[in-house]
Coordinates of N, CA and C in Angstrom, one line a residue:
M1 N 0.8 -1.2 0.0 CA 0.0 0.0 0.0 C 0.8 1.3 0.0
P2 N 0.4 2.4 -0.6 CA 1.1 3.6 -0.6 C 1.6 4.0 0.8
S3 N 2.8 4.6 0.8 CA 3.4 5.2 2.0 C 4.3 6.3 1.7
L4 N 4.5 7.2 2.6 CA 5.5 8.3 2.4 C 6.9 7.7 2.2
Y5 N 7.1 6.4 2.7 CA 8.4 5.8 2.5 C 8.8 5.8 0.9
D6 N 7.7 5.8 0.1 CA 7.9 5.7 -1.4 C 8.8 6.9 -1.9
I7 N 8.7 8.1 -1.2 CA 9.4 9.2 -1.7 C 10.9 9.3 -1.1
K8 N 11.2 8.3 -0.3 CA 12.6 8.3 0.3 C 13.7 8.6 -0.6
P9 N 13.8 8.0 -1.8 CA 14.9 8.3 -2.8 C 15.0 9.7 -3.1
R10 N 13.9 10.5 -3.3 CA 14.0 11.9 -3.6 C 14.5 12.7 -2.4
F11 N 14.1 12.3 -1.2 CA 14.4 13.0 0.0 C 15.9 12.7 0.2
Q12 N 16.5 11.5 -0.1 CA 17.9 11.3 0.1 C 18.7 12.1 -0.9
A13 N 18.1 12.2 -2.1 CA 18.9 13.0 -3.1 C 19.1 14.5 -2.6
L14 N 18.2 15.0 -1.9 CA 18.3 16.4 -1.4 C 19.4 16.4 -0.3
L15 N 19.5 15.3 0.5 CA 20.4 15.3 1.6 C 21.8 14.7 1.3
R16 N 22.0 14.2 0.1 CA 23.3 13.6 -0.3 C 24.5 14.5 -0.1
P17 N 24.3 15.9 -0.5 CA 25.5 16.7 -0.3 C 25.9 16.9 1.2
T18 N 24.8 16.9 2.1 CA 25.1 17.0 3.4 C 25.8 15.8 4.0
A19 N 25.3 14.6 3.5 CA 26.0 13.4 3.9 C 27.4 13.3 3.5
A20 N 27.7 13.8 2.3 CA 29.1 13.8 1.8 C 30.0 14.7 2.6
R21 N 29.5 15.9 3.0 CA 30.3 16.8 3.9 C 30.5 16.1 5.2
L22 N 29.5 15.5 5.8 CA 29.7 14.8 7.1 C 30.8 13.7 7.0
A23 N 30.7 12.9 5.9 CA 31.7 11.9 5.6 C 33.1 12.4 5.6
Q24 N 33.2 13.6 4.8 CA 34.6 14.2 4.7 C 35.1 14.6 6.1
K25 N 34.2 14.9 7.0 CA 34.7 15.3 8.4 C 34.9 14.1 9.3
G26 N 34.5 12.9 8.8 CA 34.7 11.7 9.5 C 33.6 11.3 10.5
V27 N 32.4 11.9 10.2 CA 31.2 11.7 11.0 C 30.7 10.3 10.5
T28 N 30.5 9.4 11.4 CA 30.1 8.0 10.9 C 28.6 7.9 11.0
A29 N 28.1 6.8 10.3 CA 26.7 6.6 10.4 C 26.1 6.3 11.8
N30 N 26.9 5.6 12.6 CA 26.5 5.2 14.0 C 26.4 6.5 14.8
T31 N 27.3 7.5 14.5 CA 27.2 8.7 15.3 C 25.9 9.4 15.0
V32 N 25.5 9.5 13.8 CA 24.3 10.1 13.4 C 23.1 9.3 13.9
T33 N 23.1 8.0 13.9 CA 22.0 7.2 14.5 C 21.9 7.4 15.9
L34 N 22.9 7.5 16.6 CA 22.9 7.7 18.1 C 22.4 9.2 18.4
A35 N 22.8 10.0 17.6 CA 22.4 11.5 17.8 C 20.9 11.6 17.6
A36 N 20.3 10.9 16.6 CA 18.9 11.0 16.3 C 18.1 10.4 17.5
A37 N 18.6 9.3 18.0 CA 17.9 8.6 19.1 C 18.0 9.4 20.3
G38 N 19.2 9.9 20.6 CA 19.4 10.7 21.8 C 18.5 11.9 21.9
L39 N 18.5 12.7 20.7 CA 17.7 13.9 20.7 C 16.2 13.5 20.9
S40 N 15.7 12.3 20.3 CA 14.3 12.0 20.4 C 14.0 11.6 21.9
V41 N 14.9 10.9 22.5 CA 14.7 10.6 24.0 C 14.7 11.9 24.8
L42 N 15.6 12.8 24.5 CA 15.6 14.1 25.3 C 14.3 14.9 25.1
L43 N 13.8 15.0 23.9 CA 12.6 15.7 23.7 C 11.4 15.1 24.4
G44 N 11.4 13.7 24.3 CA 10.3 13.0 24.9 C 10.3 13.1 26.4
L45 N 11.5 13.1 27.1 CA 11.6 13.3 28.4 C 11.1 14.7 28.9
V46 N 11.5 15.7 28.1 CA 11.1 17.1 28.5 C 9.6 17.2 28.4
V47 N 9.0 16.6 27.3 CA 7.5 16.7 27.2 C 6.8 16.0 28.4
A48 N 7.4 14.7 28.7 CA 6.8 13.9 29.8 C 6.9 14.6 31.1
A49 N 8.1 15.3 31.3 CA 8.4 15.9 32.7 C 7.7 17.2 32.9
T50 N 7.5 18.0 31.8 CA 6.9 19.3 32.0 C 5.5 19.4 31.6
G51 N 5.1 18.7 30.5 CA 3.7 18.8 30.0 C 3.4 20.1 29.4
W52 N 4.4 20.9 29.0 CA 4.1 22.3 28.5 C 3.5 22.1 27.1
P53 N 2.3 22.7 26.9 CA 1.6 22.6 25.6 C 2.4 23.1 24.4
W54 N 3.2 24.2 24.6 CA 3.9 24.7 23.4 C 4.9 23.8 22.8
L55 N 5.3 22.7 23.6 CA 6.2 21.7 23.1 C 5.6 21.0 21.9
L56 N 4.3 20.9 21.8 CA 3.6 20.3 20.7 C 4.1 20.9 19.4
L57 N 4.4 22.2 19.4 CA 4.9 22.9 18.1 C 6.2 22.4 17.7
L58 N 6.9 21.8 18.5 CA 8.3 21.3 18.2 C 8.2 20.0 17.4
Y59 N 7.1 19.3 17.5 CA 7.1 18.0 16.8 C 7.2 18.1 15.3
P60 N 6.5 18.9 14.6 CA 6.8 18.9 13.1 C 8.2 19.1 12.7
P61 N 8.9 20.2 13.2 CA 10.3 20.4 12.8 C 11.2 19.3 13.3
F62 N 10.9 18.9 14.6 CA 11.9 17.9 15.0 C 11.7 16.5 14.3
L63 N 10.5 16.2 13.9 CA 10.3 14.9 13.2 C 10.9 15.0 11.8
L64 N 10.8 16.2 11.2 CA 11.5 16.4 9.9 C 13.0 16.2 10.0
L65 N 13.5 16.8 11.1 CA 15.0 16.6 11.4 C 15.3 15.2 11.7
R66 N 14.5 14.5 12.4 CA 14.7 13.0 12.7 C 14.8 12.2 11.4
M67 N 13.8 12.6 10.5 CA 13.8 11.8 9.3 C 15.0 12.1 8.4
A68 N 15.5 13.4 8.4 CA 16.7 13.7 7.7 C 17.9 13.0 8.3
L69 N 18.0 12.9 9.5 CA 19.1 12.2 10.2 C 19.1 10.7 9.8
N70 N 17.9 10.1 9.9 CA 17.7 8.7 9.5 C 18.1 8.4 8.1
A71 N 17.8 9.4 7.2 CA 18.2 9.2 5.8 C 19.7 9.4 5.7
I72 N 20.3 10.4 6.4 CA 21.7 10.6 6.3 C 22.5 9.4 6.8
D73 N 22.1 8.8 7.9 CA 22.9 7.7 8.4 C 22.9 6.5 7.5
G74 N 21.8 6.3 6.8 CA 21.7 5.2 5.9 C 22.7 5.5 4.7
M75 N 22.7 6.7 4.2 CA 23.7 7.1 3.1 C 25.1 7.0 3.5
L76 N 25.4 7.4 4.8 CA 26.8 7.3 5.2 C 27.2 5.9 5.3
A77 N 26.3 5.0 5.8 CA 26.6 3.6 5.8 C 26.8 3.0 4.5
R78 N 26.0 3.3 3.6 CA 26.0 2.6 2.3 C 27.0 3.2 1.3
E79 N 27.1 4.5 1.2 CA 27.7 5.2 0.1 C 29.1 5.7 0.6
F80 N 29.4 5.9 1.8 CA 30.6 6.5 2.3 C 31.5 5.7 3.2
F81 N 30.8 4.8 4.0 CA 31.5 3.9 4.8 C 30.9 2.5 4.6
K82 N 31.6 1.5 5.2 CA 31.1 0.1 5.0 C 30.0 -0.2 6.1
P83 N 28.8 -0.6 5.7 CA 27.8 -1.0 6.6 C 28.4 -2.1 7.6
T84 N 27.9 -2.0 8.8 CA 28.4 -3.0 9.8 C 27.2 -3.5 10.5
P85 N 27.4 -4.8 11.1 CA 26.2 -5.4 11.9 C 25.8 -4.5 13.1
L86 N 26.8 -3.9 13.7 CA 26.5 -2.9 14.9 C 25.6 -1.8 14.3
G87 N 25.9 -1.3 13.2 CA 25.2 -0.1 12.7 C 23.7 -0.6 12.3
A88 N 23.6 -1.7 11.8 CA 22.2 -2.3 11.5 C 21.4 -2.4 12.8
L89 N 22.0 -2.9 13.8 CA 21.3 -3.1 15.1 C 20.9 -1.8 15.7
L90 N 21.9 -0.8 15.7 CA 21.7 0.5 16.2 C 20.5 1.2 15.5
N91 N 20.5 1.0 14.2 CA 19.5 1.7 13.3 C 18.1 1.2 13.7
E92 N 17.9 -0.1 13.8 CA 16.6 -0.6 14.1 C 16.2 -0.3 15.5
I93 N 17.1 -0.5 16.5 CA 16.7 -0.3 17.9 C 16.5 1.2 18.1
G94 N 17.4 2.0 17.5 CA 17.2 3.5 17.6 C 15.8 4.0 17.2
D95 N 15.4 3.4 16.0 CA 14.1 3.8 15.5 C 13.0 3.5 16.5
M96 N 13.0 2.4 17.0 CA 11.9 1.9 17.9 C 12.0 2.7 19.2
V97 N 13.2 2.9 19.7 CA 13.3 3.8 21.0 C 12.9 5.1 20.7
S98 N 13.2 5.7 19.6 CA 12.8 7.1 19.2 C 11.3 7.2 19.1
D99 N 10.7 6.2 18.5 CA 9.3 6.3 18.3 C 8.5 6.3 19.7
A100 N 9.0 5.3 20.5 CA 8.4 5.2 21.9 C 8.6 6.5 22.7
A101 N 9.9 7.1 22.6 CA 10.2 8.2 23.4 C 9.4 9.4 22.9
L102 N 9.2 9.6 21.6 CA 8.6 10.8 21.1 C 7.1 10.8 21.3
Y103 N 6.5 9.6 21.0 CA 5.0 9.5 20.9 C 4.3 9.2 22.2
L104 N 4.9 8.4 23.0 CA 4.2 8.1 24.3 C 3.9 9.3 25.1
P105 N 4.8 10.3 25.2 CA 4.4 11.4 26.0 C 3.3 12.2 25.5
L106 N 2.9 12.1 24.3 CA 1.8 12.7 23.7 C 0.5 12.3 24.4
A107 N 0.5 11.2 25.1 CA -0.7 10.7 25.8 C -1.0 11.7 26.9
L108 N -0.1 12.5 27.3 CA -0.3 13.5 28.4 C -0.8 14.8 27.8
L109 N -0.7 15.1 26.5 CA -1.0 16.4 25.9 C -2.1 16.3 24.9
L110 N -2.3 15.3 24.2 CA -3.4 15.2 23.2 C -4.7 15.1 23.9
P111 N -5.8 15.7 23.4 CA -7.1 15.6 23.9 C -7.8 14.3 23.5
A112 N -7.3 13.2 24.0 CA -7.8 11.9 23.7 C -7.5 11.0 24.8
P113 N -8.2 9.9 25.0 CA -7.9 8.9 26.1 C -6.4 8.4 26.0
P114 N -5.6 8.6 27.1 CA -4.2 8.2 27.0 C -4.0 6.8 26.6
W115 N -4.9 5.8 27.0 CA -4.7 4.5 26.6 C -4.8 4.3 25.0
L116 N -5.5 5.2 24.4 CA -5.6 5.1 22.9 C -4.3 5.6 22.2
V117 N -3.7 6.6 22.8 CA -2.4 7.0 22.3 C -1.4 5.9 22.5
V118 N -1.3 5.4 23.7 CA -0.3 4.3 24.1 C -0.5 3.1 23.2
L119 N -1.7 2.7 23.0 CA -2.0 1.5 22.1 C -1.6 1.8 20.7
T120 N -1.9 2.9 20.2 CA -1.5 3.3 18.8 C 0.0 3.2 18.7
V121 N 0.8 3.8 19.6 CA 2.2 3.8 19.6 C 2.7 2.3 19.7
L122 N 2.1 1.5 20.6 CA 2.6 0.2 20.8 C 2.4 -0.6 19.5
L123 N 1.3 -0.5 18.8 CA 1.1 -1.2 17.6 C 2.0 -0.7 16.5
A124 N 2.3 0.6 16.5 CA 3.3 1.1 15.5 C 4.7 0.5 15.8
V125 N 5.1 0.3 17.0 CA 6.4 -0.3 17.3 C 6.3 -1.8 16.9
I126 N 5.2 -2.4 17.1 CA 5.1 -3.9 16.7 C 5.1 -4.0 15.1
G127 N 4.6 -3.0 14.5 CA 4.7 -2.9 13.0 C 6.2 -2.9 12.5
E128 N 7.0 -2.1 13.3 CA 8.4 -2.1 12.9 C 9.1 -3.4 13.2
A129 N 8.7 -4.0 14.3 CA 9.3 -5.3 14.7 C 8.9 -6.3 13.7
A130 N 7.6 -6.3 13.2 CA 7.2 -7.2 12.1 C 8.1 -7.1 10.8
G131 N 8.4 -5.9 10.5 CA 9.3 -5.5 9.4 C 10.6 -6.2 9.5
I132 N 11.2 -6.0 10.7 CA 12.5 -6.7 11.0 C 12.4 -8.1 11.1
A133 N 11.3 -8.7 11.7 CA 11.2 -10.1 11.7 C 11.1 -10.9 10.4
A134 N 10.8 -10.2 9.4 CA 10.7 -10.8 8.1 C 12.1 -11.4 7.7
R135 N 13.2 -10.8 8.2 CA 14.5 -11.3 7.9 C 14.7 -12.6 8.5
S136 N 14.0 -12.9 9.6 CA 14.2 -14.2 10.4 C 13.7 -15.4 9.5
I137 N 12.8 -15.1 8.5 CA 12.3 -16.2 7.7 C 12.9 -16.2 6.3
G138 N 13.9 -15.3 6.1 CA 14.6 -15.4 4.8 C 14.2 -14.3 3.9
A139 N 13.2 -13.5 4.3 CA 12.7 -12.3 3.5 C 13.6 -11.1 3.7
G140 N 13.4 -10.0 2.9 CA 14.1 -8.8 3.2 C 13.3 -8.0 4.3
R141 N 13.9 -7.0 4.8 CA 13.3 -6.0 5.7 C 12.1 -5.4 5.0
R142 N 10.9 -5.5 5.6 CA 9.7 -5.0 5.0 C 9.4 -3.6 5.5
Y143 N 9.1 -2.7 4.6 CA 8.7 -1.3 4.9 C 7.3 -1.0 4.4
D144 N 6.5 -2.0 4.2 CA 5.1 -1.8 3.6 C 4.3 -0.9 4.5
G145 N 3.4 -0.1 3.9 CA 2.5 0.8 4.6 C 1.2 0.1 4.9
P146 N 0.3 0.9 5.3 CA 0.1 2.4 5.1 C 0.6 3.3 6.2
F147 N 1.2 2.7 7.2 CA 1.5 3.6 8.4 C 2.9 3.3 8.9
G148 N 3.8 3.6 8.0 CA 5.2 3.4 8.4 C 5.8 4.5 9.1
K149 N 7.1 4.6 9.3 CA 7.8 5.6 10.1 C 7.5 7.0 9.7
S150 N 7.7 7.2 8.3 CA 7.4 8.6 7.9 C 5.9 9.0 8.0
D151 N 5.1 8.0 7.7 CA 3.6 8.3 7.9 C 3.3 8.7 9.3
R152 N 3.9 7.9 10.2 CA 3.6 8.2 11.7 C 4.2 9.6 12.0
A153 N 5.3 10.0 11.5 CA 5.8 11.4 11.7 C 4.8 12.4 11.2
L154 N 4.3 12.2 10.0 CA 3.4 13.2 9.5 C 2.1 13.2 10.3
G155 N 1.6 12.0 10.7 CA 0.3 11.9 11.4 C 0.3 12.6 12.7
F156 N 1.4 12.2 13.5 CA 1.5 12.8 14.9 C 1.9 14.3 14.8
S157 N 2.6 14.8 13.8 CA 2.8 16.2 13.7 C 1.6 16.9 13.5
V158 N 0.7 16.4 12.6 CA -0.6 17.1 12.4 C -1.4 17.1 13.6
L159 N -1.5 16.0 14.4 CA -2.3 16.0 15.6 C -1.7 16.9 16.7
A160 N -0.4 17.0 16.8 CA 0.3 17.9 17.7 C -0.1 19.3 17.5
V161 N 0.0 19.7 16.2 CA -0.3 21.1 15.9 C -1.8 21.4 16.1
A162 N -2.7 20.5 15.6 CA -4.1 20.6 15.9 C -4.5 20.8 17.3
A163 N -3.8 20.0 18.1 CA -4.1 20.0 19.6 C -3.6 21.3 20.1
Y164 N -2.5 21.9 19.8 CA -2.0 23.1 20.3 C -3.0 24.3 19.9
F165 N -3.4 24.4 18.6 CA -4.1 25.5 18.2 C -5.6 25.2 18.4
Q166 N -6.1 24.1 18.9 CA -7.4 23.7 19.2 C -8.2 23.8 17.8
I167 N -7.7 23.3 16.8 CA -8.3 23.3 15.5 C -9.6 22.5 15.4
L168 N -10.7 23.0 15.1 CA -12.0 22.3 15.0 C -12.3 21.4 16.2
A169 N -12.1 22.0 17.4 CA -12.4 21.3 18.6 C -11.8 19.9 18.6
P170 N -10.5 19.7 18.7 CA -9.9 18.4 18.6 C -10.3 17.3 19.5
A171 N -10.8 17.8 20.7 CA -11.2 16.8 21.7 C -12.5 15.9 21.1
L172 N -13.2 16.5 20.1 CA -14.3 15.8 19.5 C -13.9 14.8 18.4
W173 N -12.8 15.2 17.7 CA -12.5 14.3 16.5 C -11.2 13.6 16.7
M174 N -10.3 14.0 17.7 CA -9.0 13.4 17.8 C -9.1 11.9 18.2
P175 N -10.0 11.5 19.1 CA -10.1 10.0 19.4 C -10.4 9.2 18.2
L176 N -11.3 9.7 17.3 CA -11.6 9.0 16.1 C -10.5 8.9 15.2
V177 N -9.6 10.0 15.1 CA -8.5 9.9 14.2 C -7.4 8.9 14.8
L178 N -7.2 9.0 16.1 CA -6.3 8.0 16.6 C -6.8 6.6 16.5
G179 N -8.1 6.4 16.6 CA -8.6 5.1 16.3 C -8.3 4.6 14.9
A180 N -8.4 5.5 13.9 CA -8.1 5.3 12.6 C -6.6 4.9 12.4
L181 N -5.8 5.7 13.1 CA -4.3 5.4 13.0 C -4.0 4.0 13.6
L182 N -4.7 3.7 14.7 CA -4.6 2.4 15.3 C -4.9 1.2 14.2
L183 N -6.0 1.4 13.6 CA -6.4 0.5 12.5 C -5.3 0.4 11.4
L184 N -4.8 1.6 11.1 CA -3.8 1.5 10.0 C -2.5 0.9 10.5
S185 N -2.2 1.0 11.8 CA -1.0 0.3 12.3 C -1.3 -1.3 12.3
I186 N -2.4 -1.7 12.5 CA -2.8 -3.1 12.4 C -2.7 -3.6 11.0
L187 N -3.2 -2.8 10.1 CA -3.1 -3.1 8.6 C -1.6 -3.2 8.2
T188 N -0.8 -2.3 8.7 CA 0.6 -2.3 8.3 C 1.2 -3.6 8.8
I189 N 1.0 -4.1 10.0 CA 1.5 -5.3 10.5 C 1.1 -6.5 9.6
L190 N -0.2 -6.5 9.3 CA -0.7 -7.6 8.4 C 0.0 -7.5 7.0
N191 N 0.1 -6.3 6.5 CA 0.7 -6.2 5.2 C 2.2 -6.7 5.2
R192 N 2.9 -6.3 6.2 CA 4.4 -6.7 6.3 C 4.5 -8.2 6.5
V193 N 3.6 -8.8 7.3 CA 3.7 -10.2 7.4 C 3.3 -10.9 6.1
R194 N 2.2 -10.5 5.5 CA 1.8 -11.1 4.2 C 2.9 -10.9 3.1
A195 N 3.4 -9.8 3.0 CA 4.5 -9.5 2.0 C 5.7 -10.4 2.2
A196 N 6.1 -10.5 3.5 CA 7.3 -11.4 3.8 C 7.0 -12.8 3.4
L197 N 5.8 -13.3 3.7 CA 5.5 -14.7 3.4 C 5.5 -14.8 1.9
A198 N 4.9 -13.9 1.3 CA 4.8 -13.9 -0.2 C 6.2 -13.9 -0.9
E199 N 7.1 -13.2 -0.3 CA 8.5 -13.1 -0.8 C 9.3 -14.4 -0.8
I200 N 9.0 -15.2 0.2 CA 9.6 -16.5 0.3 C 8.8 -17.6 -0.3
G201 N 7.6 -17.2 -0.8 CA 6.7 -18.3 -1.4 C 6.0 -19.1 -0.4
A202 N 5.8 -18.6 0.7 CA 5.0 -19.4 1.7 C 3.6 -19.2 1.7

């Protein structure tokens, strides 16, 4: 199914000069991966500890930065340095840690039942685990949509801004939207499992 992941090659093309400059300075892919995860955890901790509503406005620019760092670390690993097993592990673990750290604190700020936010985030992380688990049966890493990492970044950015500016009384519609995102997460898990099985002919 369609996903924002499909435009990743064009996004990478825009960032390739930056990746090249970082490589020239000796910045490794693992350094960028750890920086993205560390900044995500830091923002999540600040949101959880303070509950300041204005922090919702940081989500769109920060998630764009995080996507850029994720794209850059991949290019550094593939195009400028040799990919390593440690780098692959850090990349996958870092993504799931970042998702949990960034989105779970939104349960404190979004005008929706906290359990619904937590369940949506949990299923999103399970979706990433499903994509990784495909390798255990001999298939490739699955990135199938419709609610992959980039889609989540866009979705939660929109919800954060809508909540801050109280757009169209978000307390009325946000639980429904989160319910829809939850269903999209379930569909993503099913699509990744089905695609992995189809890839190996099972």
